[in-house]
Coordinates of C-alpha atoms in Angstrom, one line a residue:
M1076 CA 0.0 0.0 0.0
Q1077 CA 1.3 3.4 -1.0
T1078 CA 0.2 5.6 1.9
R1079 CA -1.2 5.1 5.4
E1080 CA -4.4 7.0 5.2
F1081 CA -7.0 8.1 2.6
L1082 CA -9.8 10.5 3.2
V1083 CA -12.4 10.7 0.5
S1084 CA -15.9 12.1 0.0
A1085 CA -18.7 11.8 -2.6
P1086 CA -22.0 13.7 -3.0
G1087 CA -25.6 12.5 -3.0
K1088 CA -27.9 13.2 -5.8
V1089 CA -31.4 14.5 -6.7
I1090 CA -33.4 14.2 -9.9
L1091 CA -34.0 17.7 -11.0
H1092 CA -36.4 16.8 -13.8
G1093 CA -37.5 13.6 -15.5
E1094 CA -38.6 11.2 -12.7
H1095 CA -40.4 8.2 -14.1
S1096 CA -40.2 9.3 -17.7
V1097 CA -36.6 8.1 -18.0
V1098 CA -37.6 4.5 -17.9
H1099 CA -39.7 5.1 -20.9
G1100 CA -36.8 6.5 -23.0
K1101 CA -37.2 10.2 -22.2
V1102 CA -34.6 12.7 -20.9
A1103 CA -33.9 13.2 -17.2
L1104 CA -31.5 15.6 -15.4
A1105 CA -29.7 14.3 -12.3
V1106 CA -27.6 16.6 -10.2
S1107 CA -25.1 16.2 -7.3
L1108 CA -26.3 17.2 -3.9
N1109 CA -23.9 19.0 -1.5
L1110 CA -24.6 16.6 1.3
R1111 CA -21.8 14.1 1.3
T1112 CA -20.6 10.8 2.5
Y1113 CA -17.1 10.7 4.1
L1114 CA -14.8 7.7 4.2
R1115 CA -11.4 7.2 5.8
L1116 CA -9.3 4.1 4.9
Q1117 CA -6.2 3.4 7.1
S1118 CA -3.7 0.7 6.5
T1119 CA -2.9 -1.4 9.6
A1120 CA -0.8 -4.4 10.8
S1121 CA -3.7 -6.1 12.5
G1122 CA -4.1 -9.0 10.1
E1123 CA -7.8 -7.9 9.9
V1124 CA -10.2 -6.1 7.7
R1125 CA -12.4 -3.7 9.7
I1126 CA -15.3 -1.4 8.8
N1127 CA -17.1 1.1 11.0
L1128 CA -20.5 2.1 9.7
P1129 CA -22.7 4.9 10.9
N1130 CA -25.2 4.3 13.7
I1131 CA -23.6 1.0 14.7
D1132 CA -22.1 0.7 18.2
T1133 CA -19.2 -1.5 17.3
F1134 CA -16.9 -2.2 14.3
L1135 CA -17.2 -5.3 12.1
A1136 CA -14.0 -7.3 11.6
W1137 CA -12.8 -10.3 9.7
E1138 CA -9.4 -12.1 9.7
I1139 CA -7.6 -12.0 6.4
T1140 CA -6.8 -15.7 6.7
A1141 CA -10.6 -16.4 6.8
L1142 CA -11.3 -14.2 3.8
Q1143 CA -8.5 -15.5 1.6
P1144 CA -10.2 -18.9 0.8
L1145 CA -13.3 -17.1 -0.6
L1146 CA -11.3 -16.1 -3.6
A1147 CA -10.3 -19.6 -4.6
G1148 CA -11.3 -20.2 -8.2
C1149 CA -13.2 -17.0 -8.5
K1150 CA -13.0 -14.9 -11.7
A1151 CA -13.0 -11.9 -9.3
E1152 CA -9.3 -12.4 -9.2
Q1153 CA -9.3 -11.1 -12.8
G1154 CA -10.9 -7.8 -11.9
D1155 CA -14.0 -8.4 -14.1
L1156 CA -15.9 -5.1 -14.3
K1157 CA -18.7 -6.3 -16.6
E1158 CA -20.5 -8.8 -14.5
L1159 CA -20.7 -9.6 -10.8
D1160 CA -19.0 -12.8 -9.8
A1161 CA -22.0 -14.8 -8.7
D1162 CA -19.9 -17.5 -7.1
L1163 CA -18.0 -15.0 -4.9
L1164 CA -21.2 -13.3 -3.9
K1165 CA -22.7 -16.6 -2.9
R1166 CA -19.7 -17.4 -0.8
L1167 CA -19.8 -14.0 0.8
R1168 CA -23.5 -14.4 1.7
E1169 CA -22.7 -17.8 3.3
F1170 CA -19.7 -16.4 5.1
T1171 CA -21.6 -13.4 6.5
G1172 CA -25.0 -15.0 6.9
I1173 CA -26.6 -12.4 4.7
L1174 CA -29.7 -13.9 3.0
D1175 CA -30.4 -13.6 -0.7
D1176 CA -33.5 -11.5 -0.1
S1177 CA -32.0 -9.2 2.5
T1178 CA -32.7 -5.5 2.0
D1179 CA -31.2 -4.5 5.4
T1180 CA -29.1 -1.4 4.7
R1181 CA -26.2 -2.4 7.0
S1182 CA -26.0 -5.9 5.6
M1183 CA -25.9 -4.8 2.0
A1184 CA -23.3 -2.2 2.8
V1185 CA -21.1 -4.9 4.3
L1186 CA -21.6 -7.2 1.3
A1187 CA -20.6 -4.5 -1.1
F1188 CA -17.6 -3.6 1.0
L1189 CA -16.3 -7.2 1.2
Y1190 CA -16.9 -7.9 -2.5
M1191 CA -15.1 -4.7 -3.6
Y1192 CA -12.2 -5.3 -1.1
L1193 CA -11.6 -8.8 -2.2
T1194 CA -11.8 -8.0 -5.9
V1195 CA -9.6 -4.9 -5.7
F1196 CA -7.0 -6.6 -3.4
A1197 CA -7.3 -10.1 -4.8
E1198 CA -3.6 -10.6 -5.5
A1199 CA -2.5 -9.5 -2.0
L1200 CA -5.1 -9.0 0.7
A1201 CA -4.1 -6.1 3.1
S1202 CA -5.0 -5.2 6.6
I1203 CA -7.2 -2.1 6.5
T1204 CA -9.7 -0.2 8.6
V1205 CA -12.5 1.7 6.9
S1206 CA -14.7 4.3 8.7
V1207 CA -17.8 5.8 7.2
W1208 CA -20.0 8.7 8.0
S1209 CA -22.7 10.4 5.9
E1210 CA -24.7 13.6 5.9
L1211 CA -27.2 11.7 3.7
P1212 CA -30.3 10.0 5.1
T1213 CA -30.6 6.4 3.9
G1214 CA -33.6 5.1 2.0
A1215 CA -34.6 8.6 1.0
G1216 CA -33.8 8.4 -2.7
L1217 CA -30.8 10.7 -2.4
G1218 CA -28.1 8.3 -3.6
S1219 CA -26.7 7.5 -0.2
S1220 CA -25.6 3.9 -1.3
A1221 CA -24.0 5.3 -4.5
A1222 CA -22.0 7.9 -2.5
Y1223 CA -20.9 5.1 -0.2
N1224 CA -19.9 2.9 -3.1
V1225 CA -18.0 5.7 -4.9
C1226 CA -16.1 6.4 -1.7
L1227 CA -15.3 2.8 -1.3
S1228 CA -14.1 2.4 -4.9
A1229 CA -11.9 5.5 -4.8
A1230 CA -10.3 4.7 -1.5
L1231 CA -9.7 1.0 -2.2
L1232 CA -8.3 1.6 -5.7
S1233 CA -6.0 4.4 -4.4
A1234 CA -4.8 2.3 -1.5
R1235 CA -4.1 -0.7 -3.8
G1236 CA -2.2 1.6 -6.2
T1237 CA -4.5 0.9 -9.1
I1238 CA -5.1 4.6 -9.4
S1239 CA -3.1 7.5 -8.2
S1240 CA -3.4 9.5 -5.0
P1241 CA -4.0 12.9 -6.5
L1242 CA -3.6 15.0 -3.3
T1243 CA -0.3 16.9 -3.0
P1244 CA 1.0 18.4 0.3
Q1245 CA 0.0 21.8 -0.9
Q1246 CA -3.7 20.8 -1.5
E1247 CA -6.6 20.3 0.9
S1248 CA -8.7 18.5 -1.8
A1249 CA -8.0 17.0 -5.2
R1250 CA -9.7 14.9 -7.9
W1251 CA -8.5 12.1 -10.1
C1252 CA -7.9 12.3 -13.9
K1253 CA -10.7 11.3 -16.3
D1254 CA -9.5 7.8 -16.9
E1255 CA -9.2 7.1 -13.2
M1256 CA -12.6 8.6 -12.5
E1257 CA -14.1 6.3 -15.1
L1258 CA -12.5 3.3 -13.3
I1259 CA -13.9 4.6 -10.0
N1260 CA -17.3 4.8 -11.5
R1261 CA -17.2 1.3 -12.9
W1262 CA -16.2 -0.2 -9.6
A1263 CA -18.8 1.8 -7.8
F1264 CA -21.4 0.5 -10.2
M1265 CA -20.5 -3.1 -9.2
G1266 CA -21.3 -2.1 -5.6
E1267 CA -24.6 -0.6 -6.7
K1268 CA -25.4 -3.9 -8.5
I1269 CA -24.9 -5.8 -5.2
I1270 CA -27.1 -3.5 -3.3
H1271 CA -29.9 -2.8 -5.8
G1272 CA -29.7 -5.6 -8.4
N1273 CA -30.3 -3.7 -11.6
P1274 CA -29.4 0.0 -11.1
S1275 CA -29.4 2.6 -13.9
G1276 CA -25.9 3.8 -13.1
V1277 CA -27.1 7.4 -12.7
D1278 CA -26.5 7.6 -9.0
N1279 CA -22.9 6.4 -9.0
A1280 CA -22.2 8.5 -12.1
V1281 CA -23.4 11.6 -10.2
G1282 CA -21.3 10.6 -7.1
T1283 CA -18.3 10.2 -9.3
W1284 CA -18.5 13.2 -11.7
G1285 CA -20.6 15.6 -9.7
G1286 CA -22.5 18.5 -11.3
F1287 CA -25.4 17.9 -13.6
L1288 CA -25.8 14.8 -15.7
R1289 CA -28.2 14.1 -18.6
Y1290 CA -29.6 10.7 -18.8
H1291 CA -31.3 9.5 -22.0
A1292 CA -31.9 6.0 -23.4
G1293 CA -29.2 4.5 -21.1
N1294 CA -26.6 7.1 -22.0
I1295 CA -25.2 9.3 -19.2
T1296 CA -23.6 12.6 -20.3
P1297 CA -22.0 15.1 -17.8
L1298 CA -22.9 18.7 -18.5
S1299 CA -20.1 21.2 -18.6
W1300 CA -20.0 24.6 -17.0
V1301 CA -23.3 24.6 -15.1
P1302 CA -24.1 26.8 -12.1
I1303 CA -24.3 25.8 -8.5
L1304 CA -27.9 26.4 -7.2
R1305 CA -29.0 26.9 -3.6
I1306 CA -31.9 24.8 -2.5
L1307 CA -33.9 23.6 0.5
L1308 CA -34.0 19.9 0.7
T1309 CA -37.0 18.5 2.6
N1310 CA -37.5 14.9 3.7
T1311 CA -41.2 14.3 4.4
K1312 CA -40.2 11.0 6.1
V1313 CA -43.2 9.3 4.4
P1314 CA -42.0 5.8 3.4
R1315 CA -42.7 4.6 -0.1
S1316 CA -41.9 1.7 -2.4
T1317 CA -40.1 2.8 -5.6
K1318 CA -41.0 -0.5 -7.2
V1319 CA -44.7 0.0 -6.5
L1320 CA -44.7 3.6 -7.7
V1321 CA -42.8 2.7 -10.9
S1322 CA -45.3 -0.1 -11.6
G1323 CA -48.2 2.3 -11.0
V1324 CA -46.9 4.7 -13.6
K1325 CA -46.4 1.9 -16.1
D1326 CA -49.9 0.7 -15.5
K1327 CA -51.4 4.2 -16.0
I1328 CA -49.4 4.6 -19.3
N1329 CA -50.7 1.2 -20.5
K1330 CA -54.3 2.0 -19.6
F1331 CA -54.3 5.6 -20.9
S1332 CA -51.6 5.5 -23.6
S1333 CA -52.9 8.4 -25.7
V1334 CA -53.2 10.5 -22.6
M1335 CA -50.0 9.7 -20.8
K1336 CA -47.5 9.6 -23.7
P1337 CA -47.9 13.3 -24.3
V1338 CA -47.2 13.8 -20.6
L1339 CA -43.9 11.9 -20.9
E1340 CA -43.0 14.0 -23.9
S1341 CA -43.7 17.2 -22.0
V1342 CA -41.6 16.0 -19.0
S1343 CA -38.7 15.3 -21.5
A1344 CA -39.2 18.8 -22.9
V1345 CA -39.0 20.3 -19.4
S1346 CA -35.7 18.5 -18.9
C1347 CA -34.3 19.8 -22.2
T1348 CA -35.5 23.3 -21.5
C1349 CA -33.9 23.3 -18.0
E1350 CA -30.6 22.0 -19.5
Q1351 CA -30.7 24.9 -22.0
T1352 CA -31.4 27.4 -19.3
L1353 CA -28.6 26.1 -17.1
T1354 CA -26.2 26.3 -20.0
E1355 CA -27.2 29.9 -20.6
M1356 CA -26.7 30.7 -16.9
A1357 CA -23.2 29.3 -17.0
T1358 CA -22.3 31.0 -20.2
H1359 CA -23.7 34.5 -19.7
G1360 CA -24.3 34.6 -16.0
P1361 CA -27.5 34.0 -14.1
S1362 CA -30.3 36.5 -14.4
A1363 CA -33.7 37.0 -12.8
E1364 CA -35.4 35.7 -16.0
H1365 CA -33.3 32.5 -15.8
Y1366 CA -34.6 31.9 -12.2
N1367 CA -38.2 32.7 -13.4
I1368 CA -37.9 30.0 -16.0
L1369 CA -36.4 27.5 -13.5
E1370 CA -39.3 28.2 -11.1
E1371 CA -41.9 27.8 -13.9
L1372 CA -40.4 24.5 -14.9
I1373 CA -40.4 23.2 -11.3
D1374 CA -44.2 24.0 -11.1
I1375 CA -44.9 22.4 -14.5
N1376 CA -43.0 19.2 -13.6
Q1377 CA -44.6 18.9 -10.2
H1378 CA -48.0 18.9 -12.0
H1379 CA -46.8 16.3 -14.4
L1380 CA -45.8 14.1 -11.5
N1381 CA -49.2 14.5 -9.9
V1382 CA -50.8 13.5 -13.1
M1383 CA -48.6 10.4 -13.2
G1384 CA -50.0 9.5 -9.8
V1385 CA -46.8 9.8 -7.7
G1386 CA -47.7 12.8 -5.7
H1387 CA -48.6 12.7 -2.0
S1388 CA -50.4 15.0 0.5
S1389 CA -47.0 15.5 2.3
L1390 CA -45.5 16.8 -1.0
D1391 CA -48.6 19.0 -1.5
T1392 CA -48.0 20.5 1.9
L1393 CA -44.4 21.2 1.0
C1394 CA -45.5 23.0 -2.2
R1395 CA -48.1 25.0 -0.3
V1396 CA -45.9 26.1 2.5
T1397 CA -43.1 27.2 0.2
L1398 CA -45.3 28.9 -2.4
A1399 CA -46.8 31.0 0.3
R1400 CA -43.4 32.6 0.6
G1401 CA -42.8 32.9 -3.1
L1402 CA -40.7 29.7 -3.3
H1403 CA -41.2 26.8 -5.8
S1404 CA -40.9 23.1 -4.9
K1405 CA -41.2 19.7 -6.5
L1406 CA -40.7 16.1 -5.5
T1407 CA -37.4 14.4 -6.3
G1408 CA -37.0 10.7 -6.9
A1409 CA -39.8 8.2 -6.9
G1410 CA -42.4 10.4 -5.2
G1411 CA -45.2 9.1 -3.0
G1412 CA -43.6 10.9 -0.1
G1413 CA -39.9 10.9 0.2
C1414 CA -38.0 14.1 -0.6
G1415 CA -38.7 17.4 -2.3
I1416 CA -36.5 20.3 -3.4
T1417 CA -37.2 24.0 -3.2
L1418 CA -35.2 26.5 -5.4
L1419 CA -33.7 29.5 -3.6
R1420 CA -33.0 32.6 -5.6
P1421 CA -29.8 34.6 -4.8
E1422 CA -31.8 37.4 -3.2
T1423 CA -34.0 35.1 -1.1
D1424 CA -33.9 36.6 2.4
A1425 CA -32.6 34.6 5.3
S1426 CA -35.7 35.4 7.3
V1427 CA -37.8 33.8 4.6
I1428 CA -35.7 30.6 4.7
Q1429 CA -35.8 30.5 8.5
S1430 CA -39.6 30.8 8.6
T1431 CA -40.0 28.2 5.9
F1432 CA -37.7 25.8 7.9
E1433 CA -39.8 26.3 11.0
E1434 CA -43.1 25.7 9.4
L1435 CA -41.9 22.6 7.5
K1436 CA -40.3 21.2 10.7
S1437 CA -43.6 21.8 12.5
C1438 CA -45.2 19.5 9.8
G1439 CA -42.8 16.7 11.0
F1440 CA -40.4 17.1 8.1
D1441 CA -36.5 17.3 8.1
C1442 CA -35.0 20.2 6.2
W1443 CA -31.5 21.2 5.0
E1444 CA -30.3 24.3 3.3
T1445 CA -27.8 23.1 0.8
S1446 CA -26.9 23.3 -2.9
I1447 CA -26.9 21.3 -6.0
G1448 CA -24.1 21.1 -8.6
A1449 CA -21.4 20.1 -6.0
P1450 CA -18.1 18.5 -7.0
G1451 CA -18.0 14.7 -7.4
V1452 CA -15.7 12.3 -5.5
Q1453 CA -12.6 14.0 -4.0
Q1454 CA -9.6 13.0 -1.9
H1455 CA -9.0 15.3 1.1
S1456 CA -6.4 16.2 3.7
S1457 CA -7.6 16.4 7.3
A1458 CA -7.5 20.2 7.0
A1459 CA -10.3 20.1 4.4
L1460 CA -12.8 18.4 6.7
S1461 CA -14.8 20.1 9.3
Q1462 CA -14.0 19.4 13.0
D1463 CA -17.4 17.8 13.3
V1464 CA -16.7 15.3 10.6
L1465 CA -13.3 14.5 11.9
K1466 CA -14.6 14.1 15.4
I1467 CA -17.1 11.5 14.2
L1468 CA -14.5 9.6 12.1
N1469 CA -12.1 9.6 15.0
S1470 CA -14.8 8.4 17.5
Y1471 CA -15.0 4.9 15.9

């Protein structure tokens, strides 16, 4: 291993426009969320592999001598990045006792970690301790698993020497070159496959590249020179099933094809118009008219999503509370509860934000003032991290 410690972080994600239409071949815009997952990897001489996960009282540890036999005869030793090694996954499930149908967040995080560790370090397993903390709530559709997998991928590949360590002594944060970022993204996608089965690849791409990404017909294209936008992020904390919501939209399209297909076309047009507006903002500088257009598109898309049947009374409350203060909101992700975003203009007064916070919290929601368009995965020095984050990582 080339260095003793690696500190990395990756952002979460929100869907700005195009929820549900993307699975029907339309355009969607995904964007990085400046709530991040942080991971520290330390090389040790313990003869063990350890991981500390958030909200767990104790670390999990495995002897390297116990892990080594799991690799025998596995194609994972060849570093296959096209398909998961089903045999290795089966052995890992038997080794950890994680059932095939498990959806437990901790269990799936452990499974992804062990698979990626064994495949990255297949030729020479090393003693390491990994500690993770995240600003992202899990299960809220904000890409928390992808941010975790991107961090794992970047740290493990760097520690193994497969990719460089881009941070210099003069820097607090640094990013990898394009080819190395693509490798990080491919390994993170393997982790996403373990956790989600058949992911789109959007979440890990956002976590890797950051900024805004265009998703269309399976192709993911990062957008250049886009602005960072301030938002309120609201978690209604209303649980929902993405699978059920996606199925419901599909059923409605099949039942009312001539009605719903134009809706999907309109959603795609909203995504394209938003992309054009963001490009103009980056090229010529943001104007009041640009923000007017973004707000109108938010309102239009929220109506689209209600027509699709993925709205919820909690999201209606979010829209009502924010609109009363001149702010515009929409759901992000699958809908049916979950999270929503509210655009903040540069001139939005702090008192307006505070009163909005207070009323939304009185509704039982969680709120954050943050931004979208944040950088993707980065390596950091300790000086780049807040004392709060360092305190948590050091407390494990």
